[in-house]
XYZ file of C-alpha atoms in Angstrom:
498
model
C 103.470 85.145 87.127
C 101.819 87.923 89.503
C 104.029 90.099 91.970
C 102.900 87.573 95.224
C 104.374 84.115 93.688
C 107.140 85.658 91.925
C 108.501 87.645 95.547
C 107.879 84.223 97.028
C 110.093 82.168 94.898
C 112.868 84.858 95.544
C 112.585 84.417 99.337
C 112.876 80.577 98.375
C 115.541 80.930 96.383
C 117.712 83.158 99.309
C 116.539 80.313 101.829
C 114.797 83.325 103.628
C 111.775 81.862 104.701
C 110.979 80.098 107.461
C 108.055 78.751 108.893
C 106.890 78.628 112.882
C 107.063 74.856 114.936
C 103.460 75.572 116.829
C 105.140 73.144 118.760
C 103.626 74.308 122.969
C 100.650 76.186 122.175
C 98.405 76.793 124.924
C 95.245 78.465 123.531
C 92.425 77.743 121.346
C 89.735 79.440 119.987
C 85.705 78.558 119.817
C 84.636 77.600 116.289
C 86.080 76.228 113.655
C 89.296 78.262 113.303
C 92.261 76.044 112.632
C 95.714 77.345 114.159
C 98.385 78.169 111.560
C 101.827 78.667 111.615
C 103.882 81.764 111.219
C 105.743 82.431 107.757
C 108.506 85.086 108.572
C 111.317 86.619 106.262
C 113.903 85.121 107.827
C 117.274 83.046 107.838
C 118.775 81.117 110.748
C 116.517 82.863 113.090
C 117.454 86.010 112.456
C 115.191 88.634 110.491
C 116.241 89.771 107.403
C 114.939 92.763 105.415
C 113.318 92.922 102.027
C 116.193 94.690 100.240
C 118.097 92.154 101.067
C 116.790 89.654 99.560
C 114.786 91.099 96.721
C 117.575 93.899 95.218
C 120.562 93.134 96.977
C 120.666 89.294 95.471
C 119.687 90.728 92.161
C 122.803 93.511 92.417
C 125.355 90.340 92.757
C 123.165 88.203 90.400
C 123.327 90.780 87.997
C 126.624 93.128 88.232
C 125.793 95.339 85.541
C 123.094 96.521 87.063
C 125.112 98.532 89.490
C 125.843 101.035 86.937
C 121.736 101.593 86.670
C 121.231 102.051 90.445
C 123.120 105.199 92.574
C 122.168 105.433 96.069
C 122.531 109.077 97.645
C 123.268 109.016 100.928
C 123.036 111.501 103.437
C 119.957 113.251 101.113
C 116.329 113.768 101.861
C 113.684 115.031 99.529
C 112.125 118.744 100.513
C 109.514 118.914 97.518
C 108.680 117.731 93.786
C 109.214 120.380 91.220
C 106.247 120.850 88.861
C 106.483 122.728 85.376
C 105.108 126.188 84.205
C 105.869 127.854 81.220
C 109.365 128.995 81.908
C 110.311 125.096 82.797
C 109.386 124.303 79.252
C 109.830 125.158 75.770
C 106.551 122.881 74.977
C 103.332 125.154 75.411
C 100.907 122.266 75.532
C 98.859 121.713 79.057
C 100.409 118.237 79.752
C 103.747 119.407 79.850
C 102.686 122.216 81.864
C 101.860 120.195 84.274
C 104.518 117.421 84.880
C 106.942 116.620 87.744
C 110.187 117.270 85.989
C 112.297 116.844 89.310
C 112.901 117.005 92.951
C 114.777 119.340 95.501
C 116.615 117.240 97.812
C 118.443 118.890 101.199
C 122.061 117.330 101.711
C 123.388 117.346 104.716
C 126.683 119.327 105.262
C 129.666 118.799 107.432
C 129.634 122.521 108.107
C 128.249 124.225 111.023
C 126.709 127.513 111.553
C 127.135 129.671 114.645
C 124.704 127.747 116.960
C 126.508 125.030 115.893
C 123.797 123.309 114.156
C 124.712 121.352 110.783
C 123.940 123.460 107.548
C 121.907 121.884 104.536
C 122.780 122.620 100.751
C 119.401 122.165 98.577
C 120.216 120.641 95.176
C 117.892 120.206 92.405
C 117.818 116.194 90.390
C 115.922 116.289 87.296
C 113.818 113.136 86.385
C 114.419 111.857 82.737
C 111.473 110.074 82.365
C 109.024 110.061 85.611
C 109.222 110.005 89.275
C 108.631 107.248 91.471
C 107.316 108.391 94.909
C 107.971 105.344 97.259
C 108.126 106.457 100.720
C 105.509 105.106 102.960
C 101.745 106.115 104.323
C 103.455 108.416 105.915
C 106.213 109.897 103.887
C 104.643 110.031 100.533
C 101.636 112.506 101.935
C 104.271 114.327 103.285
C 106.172 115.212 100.440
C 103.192 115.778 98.278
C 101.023 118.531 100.656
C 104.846 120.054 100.925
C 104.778 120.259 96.853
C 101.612 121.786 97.129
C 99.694 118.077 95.917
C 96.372 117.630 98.001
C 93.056 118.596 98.712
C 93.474 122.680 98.846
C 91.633 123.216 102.531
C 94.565 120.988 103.921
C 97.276 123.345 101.544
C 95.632 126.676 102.983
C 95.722 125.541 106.678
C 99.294 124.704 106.518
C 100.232 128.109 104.543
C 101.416 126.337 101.423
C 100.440 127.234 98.207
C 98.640 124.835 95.581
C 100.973 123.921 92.947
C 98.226 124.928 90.274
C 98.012 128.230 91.163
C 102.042 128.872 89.975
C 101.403 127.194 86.883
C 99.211 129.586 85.106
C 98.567 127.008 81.701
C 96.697 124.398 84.114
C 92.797 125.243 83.700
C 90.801 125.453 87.517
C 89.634 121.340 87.525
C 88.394 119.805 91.136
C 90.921 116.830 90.501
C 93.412 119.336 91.180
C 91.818 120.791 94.208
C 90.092 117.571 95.937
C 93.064 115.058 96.075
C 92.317 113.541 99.120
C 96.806 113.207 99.839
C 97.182 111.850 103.402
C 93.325 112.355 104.025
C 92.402 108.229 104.699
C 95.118 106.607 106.737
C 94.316 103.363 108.258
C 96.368 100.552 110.244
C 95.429 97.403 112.148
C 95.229 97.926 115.845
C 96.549 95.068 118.523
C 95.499 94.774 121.939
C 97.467 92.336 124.304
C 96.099 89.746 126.450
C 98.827 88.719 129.235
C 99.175 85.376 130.627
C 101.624 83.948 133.194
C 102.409 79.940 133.320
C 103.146 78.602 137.121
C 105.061 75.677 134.857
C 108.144 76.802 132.703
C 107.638 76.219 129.100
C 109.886 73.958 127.023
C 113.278 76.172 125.491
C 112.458 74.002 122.254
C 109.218 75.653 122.168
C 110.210 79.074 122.017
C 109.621 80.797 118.766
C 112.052 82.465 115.997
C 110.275 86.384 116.722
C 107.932 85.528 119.243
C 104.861 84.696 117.743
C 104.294 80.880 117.387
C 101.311 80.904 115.145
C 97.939 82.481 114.635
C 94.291 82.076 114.023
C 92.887 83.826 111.248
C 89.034 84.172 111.124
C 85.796 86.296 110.025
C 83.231 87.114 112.362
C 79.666 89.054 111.852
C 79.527 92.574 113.986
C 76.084 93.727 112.835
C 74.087 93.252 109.799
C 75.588 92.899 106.408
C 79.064 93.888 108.116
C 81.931 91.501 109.095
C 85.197 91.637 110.997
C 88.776 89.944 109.730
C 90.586 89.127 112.632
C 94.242 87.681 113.870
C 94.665 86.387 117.060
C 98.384 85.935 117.158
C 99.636 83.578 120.211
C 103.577 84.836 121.418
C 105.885 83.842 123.789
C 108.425 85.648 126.465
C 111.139 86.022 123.486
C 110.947 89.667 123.555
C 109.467 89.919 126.979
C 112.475 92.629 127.638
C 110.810 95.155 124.877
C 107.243 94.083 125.364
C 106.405 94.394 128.909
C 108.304 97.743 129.833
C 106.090 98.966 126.227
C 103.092 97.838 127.511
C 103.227 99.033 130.847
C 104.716 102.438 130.284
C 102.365 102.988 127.547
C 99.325 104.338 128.776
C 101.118 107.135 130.262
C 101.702 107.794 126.632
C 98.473 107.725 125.536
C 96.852 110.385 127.849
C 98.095 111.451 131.345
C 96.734 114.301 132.708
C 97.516 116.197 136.140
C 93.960 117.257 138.330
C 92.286 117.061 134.754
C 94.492 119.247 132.749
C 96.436 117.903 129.955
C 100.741 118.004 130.335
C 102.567 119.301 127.545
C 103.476 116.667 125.318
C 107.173 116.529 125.299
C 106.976 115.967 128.737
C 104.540 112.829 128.623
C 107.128 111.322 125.872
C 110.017 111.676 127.981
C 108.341 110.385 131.306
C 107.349 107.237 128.297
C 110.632 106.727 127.740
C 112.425 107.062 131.267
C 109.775 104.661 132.527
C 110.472 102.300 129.755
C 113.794 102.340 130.001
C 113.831 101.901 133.813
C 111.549 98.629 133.624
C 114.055 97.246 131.234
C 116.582 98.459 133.269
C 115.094 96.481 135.947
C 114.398 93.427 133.700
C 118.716 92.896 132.979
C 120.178 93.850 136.393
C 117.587 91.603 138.459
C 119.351 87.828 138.515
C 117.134 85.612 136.476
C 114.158 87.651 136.113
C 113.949 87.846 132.343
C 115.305 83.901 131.700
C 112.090 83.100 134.397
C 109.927 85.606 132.242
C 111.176 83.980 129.083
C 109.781 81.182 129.771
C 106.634 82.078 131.812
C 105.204 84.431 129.613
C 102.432 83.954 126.742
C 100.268 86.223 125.358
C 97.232 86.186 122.690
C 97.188 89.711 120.727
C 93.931 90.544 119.232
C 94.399 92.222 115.887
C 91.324 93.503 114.207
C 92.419 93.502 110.671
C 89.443 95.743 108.879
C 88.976 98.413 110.592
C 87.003 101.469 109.534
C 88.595 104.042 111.864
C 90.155 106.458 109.401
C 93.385 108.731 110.712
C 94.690 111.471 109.078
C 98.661 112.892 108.073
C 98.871 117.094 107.639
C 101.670 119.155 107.839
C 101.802 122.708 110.224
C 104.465 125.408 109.798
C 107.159 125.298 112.103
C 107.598 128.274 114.692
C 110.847 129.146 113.090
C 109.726 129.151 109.421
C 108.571 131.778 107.187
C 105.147 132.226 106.408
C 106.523 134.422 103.669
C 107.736 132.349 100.816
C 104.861 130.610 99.407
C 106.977 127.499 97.560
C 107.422 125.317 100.954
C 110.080 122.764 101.652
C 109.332 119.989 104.137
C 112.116 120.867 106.751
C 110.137 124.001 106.803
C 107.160 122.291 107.975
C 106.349 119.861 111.032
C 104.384 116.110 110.018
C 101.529 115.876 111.968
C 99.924 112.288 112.883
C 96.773 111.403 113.602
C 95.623 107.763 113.506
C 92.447 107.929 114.311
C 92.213 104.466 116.373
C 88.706 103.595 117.700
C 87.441 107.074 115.571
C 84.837 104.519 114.309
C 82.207 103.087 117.420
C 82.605 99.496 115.100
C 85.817 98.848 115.654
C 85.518 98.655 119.499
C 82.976 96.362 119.047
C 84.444 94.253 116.520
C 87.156 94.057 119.045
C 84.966 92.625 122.102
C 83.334 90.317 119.406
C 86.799 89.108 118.802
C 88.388 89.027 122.721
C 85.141 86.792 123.492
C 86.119 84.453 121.045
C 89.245 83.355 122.952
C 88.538 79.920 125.182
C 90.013 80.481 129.035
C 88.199 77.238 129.644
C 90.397 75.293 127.838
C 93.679 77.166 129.455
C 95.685 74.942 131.681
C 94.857 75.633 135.405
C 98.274 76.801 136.197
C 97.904 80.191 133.875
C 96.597 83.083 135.061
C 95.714 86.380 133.423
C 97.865 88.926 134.098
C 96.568 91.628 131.888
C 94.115 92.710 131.411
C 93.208 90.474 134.697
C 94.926 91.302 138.037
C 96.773 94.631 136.920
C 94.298 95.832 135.023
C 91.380 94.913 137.137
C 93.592 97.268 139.683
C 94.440 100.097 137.564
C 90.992 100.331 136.569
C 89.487 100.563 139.934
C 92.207 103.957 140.750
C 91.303 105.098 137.552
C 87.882 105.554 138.189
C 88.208 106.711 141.349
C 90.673 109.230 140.765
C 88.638 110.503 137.441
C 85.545 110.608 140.583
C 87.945 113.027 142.646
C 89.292 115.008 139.400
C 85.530 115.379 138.891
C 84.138 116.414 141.926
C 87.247 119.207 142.452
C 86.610 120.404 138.698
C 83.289 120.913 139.588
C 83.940 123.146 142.524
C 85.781 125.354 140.017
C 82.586 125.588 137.777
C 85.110 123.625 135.101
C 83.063 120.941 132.650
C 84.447 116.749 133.486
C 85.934 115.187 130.494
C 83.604 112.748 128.891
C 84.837 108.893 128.547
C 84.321 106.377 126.417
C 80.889 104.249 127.335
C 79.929 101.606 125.097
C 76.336 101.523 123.675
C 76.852 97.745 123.513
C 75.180 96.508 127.043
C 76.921 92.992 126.156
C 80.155 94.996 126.817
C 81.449 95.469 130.146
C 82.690 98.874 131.491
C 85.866 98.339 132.134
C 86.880 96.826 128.264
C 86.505 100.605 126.239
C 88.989 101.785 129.037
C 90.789 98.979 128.483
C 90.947 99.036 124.707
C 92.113 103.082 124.958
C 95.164 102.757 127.284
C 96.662 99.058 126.135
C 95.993 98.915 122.570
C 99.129 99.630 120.161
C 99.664 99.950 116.391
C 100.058 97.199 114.035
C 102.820 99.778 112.067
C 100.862 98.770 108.856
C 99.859 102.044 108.127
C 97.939 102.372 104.533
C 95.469 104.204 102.549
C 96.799 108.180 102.256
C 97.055 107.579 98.534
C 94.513 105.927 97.630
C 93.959 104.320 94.304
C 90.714 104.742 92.176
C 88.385 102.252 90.475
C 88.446 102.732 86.372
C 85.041 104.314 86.864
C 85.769 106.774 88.573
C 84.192 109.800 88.743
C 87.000 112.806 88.435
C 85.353 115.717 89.211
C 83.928 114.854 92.874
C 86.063 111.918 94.000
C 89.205 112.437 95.529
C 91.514 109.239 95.059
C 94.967 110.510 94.612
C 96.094 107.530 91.992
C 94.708 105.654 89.286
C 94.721 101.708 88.459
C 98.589 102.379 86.529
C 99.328 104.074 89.990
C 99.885 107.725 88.213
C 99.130 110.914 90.355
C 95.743 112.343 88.739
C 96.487 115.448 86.839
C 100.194 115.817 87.172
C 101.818 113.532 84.567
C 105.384 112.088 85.057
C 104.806 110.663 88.629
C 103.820 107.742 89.894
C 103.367 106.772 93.801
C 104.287 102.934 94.603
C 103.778 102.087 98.294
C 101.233 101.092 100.596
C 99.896 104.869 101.037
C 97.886 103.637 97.440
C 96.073 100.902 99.293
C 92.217 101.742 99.037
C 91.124 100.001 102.011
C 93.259 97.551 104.642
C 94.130 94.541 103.698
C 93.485 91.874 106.099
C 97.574 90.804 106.261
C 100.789 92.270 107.542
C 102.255 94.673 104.022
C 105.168 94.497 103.108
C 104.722 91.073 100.795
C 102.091 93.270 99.341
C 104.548 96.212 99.303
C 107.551 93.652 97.298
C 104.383 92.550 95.058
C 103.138 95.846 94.260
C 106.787 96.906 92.908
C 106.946 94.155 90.836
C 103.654 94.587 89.404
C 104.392 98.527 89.294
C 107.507 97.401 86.944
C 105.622 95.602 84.462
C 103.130 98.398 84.170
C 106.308 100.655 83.548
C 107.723 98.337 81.048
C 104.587 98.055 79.016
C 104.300 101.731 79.064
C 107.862 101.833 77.505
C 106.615 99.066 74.908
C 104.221 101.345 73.737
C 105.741 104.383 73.070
């Protein structure tokens, strides 16, 4: 049985599946694309995570397993530990080069003077091996702070390789071209907004707001093709969605007479604007029951794309650039996603928005976004960018450049469009990536191989979707659940054989 069937039958089992009515739907699609329903983790409606399900039914299938599981609250790993010569009594190279354990900050119920909470560091050594499981994000995180990556990202952040303070470990390019957080990827969205004159049937309404989807493959250019969702949703969540959507591109870049506000201050005027619109939404009599049920929108998801992101880490203004062994509190997590890095991708997306039928709408919708709103918001932007400009100009200062499209098929307003509305998929992959067999280990820099091991540090292993090669063209986590199964087994035959 592989990972996929045997994480399904466990959902089955827990009754924690269930599957989208389609019942109301209001779009189609040109081609032959058939509309499919939703499968969701969930029971009586209500979400349910994969812990759950998967390790919390097998804890009270299976008491005795408790006493093989601790969970250590209030603790957050700072670094993995990696041998030298005074870690071991063993003067081999492979156990000069194994993660033995991991430093872990706990937070204490003391305070310091500024009344800030202190953190005790204590050290858990690993019997066997380490499992590194937390996230696209996370994992790359922890590794660059244990001095694991490629070493230009190690010497920007002021952290020192972990092979240069283990002095048995020969000078090998797997060591210094692991490519750790280096080829992040995630589906992007981009919302389509529709408002019904007639209220839609309560029975219609779906369990998370998406009634069902359209999954389909179209060509871009020559020998490349694009895997798309087009996900149809109702008002269910129209509290969180339309105050996220329409406080969002002041996220993305707001700028005062051309010059660029300090970020903390573009989050917070985010948030206060999204929390007034919701604000708005629950004090107003009726507003978000009439929204509920007037509300339907078609997200375009491009599901392969080849925009590439990046996660680093940056010293903190507070830490020492002294010590050279760095712990990640000492350190600040820098994201970059990359969206629309890649010209394809916002042409795979037009492809994909052209491929939606408005002629077959019924004639009491009408497009609210990107249509009337945007079709505003567009018109002051470009006009104000024309006055920014002009006054720039005066002050001998160069104009920003904007996004143009090379694709003449492509109207002006849609790469605009695409910048300020579209949101992350939160599937974020790829900062681990996993090798083929073949591969080549003195110039490639895939951080894992095909029994998910770290290359050249022995006794750790990195199981989550940060191993991913490339995006796959579904939501993760199933993939995630399936990949720890699989992950087991390997672990299990490994045992077998020694």
């Amino acid at each position: 049985m592989n990972g996929v069937d045997h994480v399904m039958n466990v959902f089955n089992k827990e009754g924690a599946i269930e599957v989208s009515h389609c019942k109301g739907v209001m779009a189609e699609v040109k081609g032959d694309t058939t509309f499919e329903p939703v499968t969701t983790s969930s029971q009586r409606s209500k979400r349910v995570n994969y812990y759950t399900v998967l390790v919390g039914s097998l804890l009270q299938e299976h008491p005795e397993l408790n006493e093989c599981v601790s969970f250590l609250p209030q603790m957050e790993v700072e670094r993995i530990l990696i041998s030298d010569k005074s870690d071991s009594t063993e003067h081999d190279e492979q156990a000069c080069h194994r993660a033995w354990g991991v430093e872990c900050a706990v937070t204490s119920k003391k305070t310091n003077s500024n009344n800030s909470t202190e953190k005790e560091y204590i050290t858990l050594k690993a019997k066997s091996q380490i499992i590194l499981c937390a996230g696209a994000i996370g994992t790359p995180s922890i590794l660059l702070a244990s001095g694991i990556g490629h070493e230009d990202d190690l010497i920007a952040a002021g952290i020192t390789p972990w092979y240069e303070r283990v002095s048995c470990v020969h000078q090998s390019n797997i060591y210094r071209h692991l490519g750790v957080g280096r080829k992040l990827r995630d589906h992007i969205l981009i919302p389509r907004i529709f408002l019904t004159k007639e209220a839609q049937d309560e029975s219609s309404l779906s369990y998370n707001t998406v009634r069902g989807l359209y999954n389909t493959k179209l060509s871009i250019r020559k020998e490349d093709y694009g895997k798309f969702q087009l996900q149809l949703a109702d008002g269910v969540m129209v509290d969180t969605m339309i105050p996220h959507f329409a406080a969002g591109p002041i996220r993305r870049q707001w700028s005062l007479f051309g010059w660029q506000l300090p970020q903390e201050w573009v989050a917070s005027t985010f948030s206060i604007l999204r929390d007034f619109l919701q604000f708005i939404l629950y004090v107003v009599p009726g507003l978000k029951n009439w929204l509920c049920l007037h509300f339907t929108s078609v997200n375009v998801c491009l599901m392969n794309p080849k925009s590439v992101g990046k996660v680093s880490l940056g010293r903190r203004q507070s830490a020492s650039w002294e010590s050279s062994a760095s712990r990640l509190s000492d350190l600040e997590v820098m994201v970059n996603p990359g969206y629309l890095s890649n010209p394809r991708d916002l042409n795979a997306l037009w492809t994909c928005w052209n491929l939606l039928d408005t002629s077959k709408f019924p004639s009491s919708m009408f497009e609210l976004l990107p249509g009337y709103c945007f079709a505003i918001l567009f018109n002051m932007y470009r006009f104000g960018a024309w006055i920014i400009s002009w006054f720039r100009m005066l002050l001998f200062v160069n104009a920003d450049n904007h996004l143009v499209s090379e694709d003449n098929a492509m109207p002006s307003w849609f790469p605009s469009y695409v910048s300020e509305f579209a949101v992350p998929y939160y599937h974020w992959c790829g900062t681990c990536a996993m090798g083929p067999v073949n591969i080549n280990k003195e110039t490639d820099d895939f951080v894992v191989d095909e029994s998910l091991c770290l290359r050249g540090i022995n006794g750790l292993r990195i199981c989550d979707a940060s191993v991913f090669a490339d995006c796959i063209s579904a939501p993760t986590a199933l993939t995630c659940s399936a990949l720890g199964f699989s992950a087991s087994e390997i672990i299990l035959n490994d045992v077998k054989q020694q």
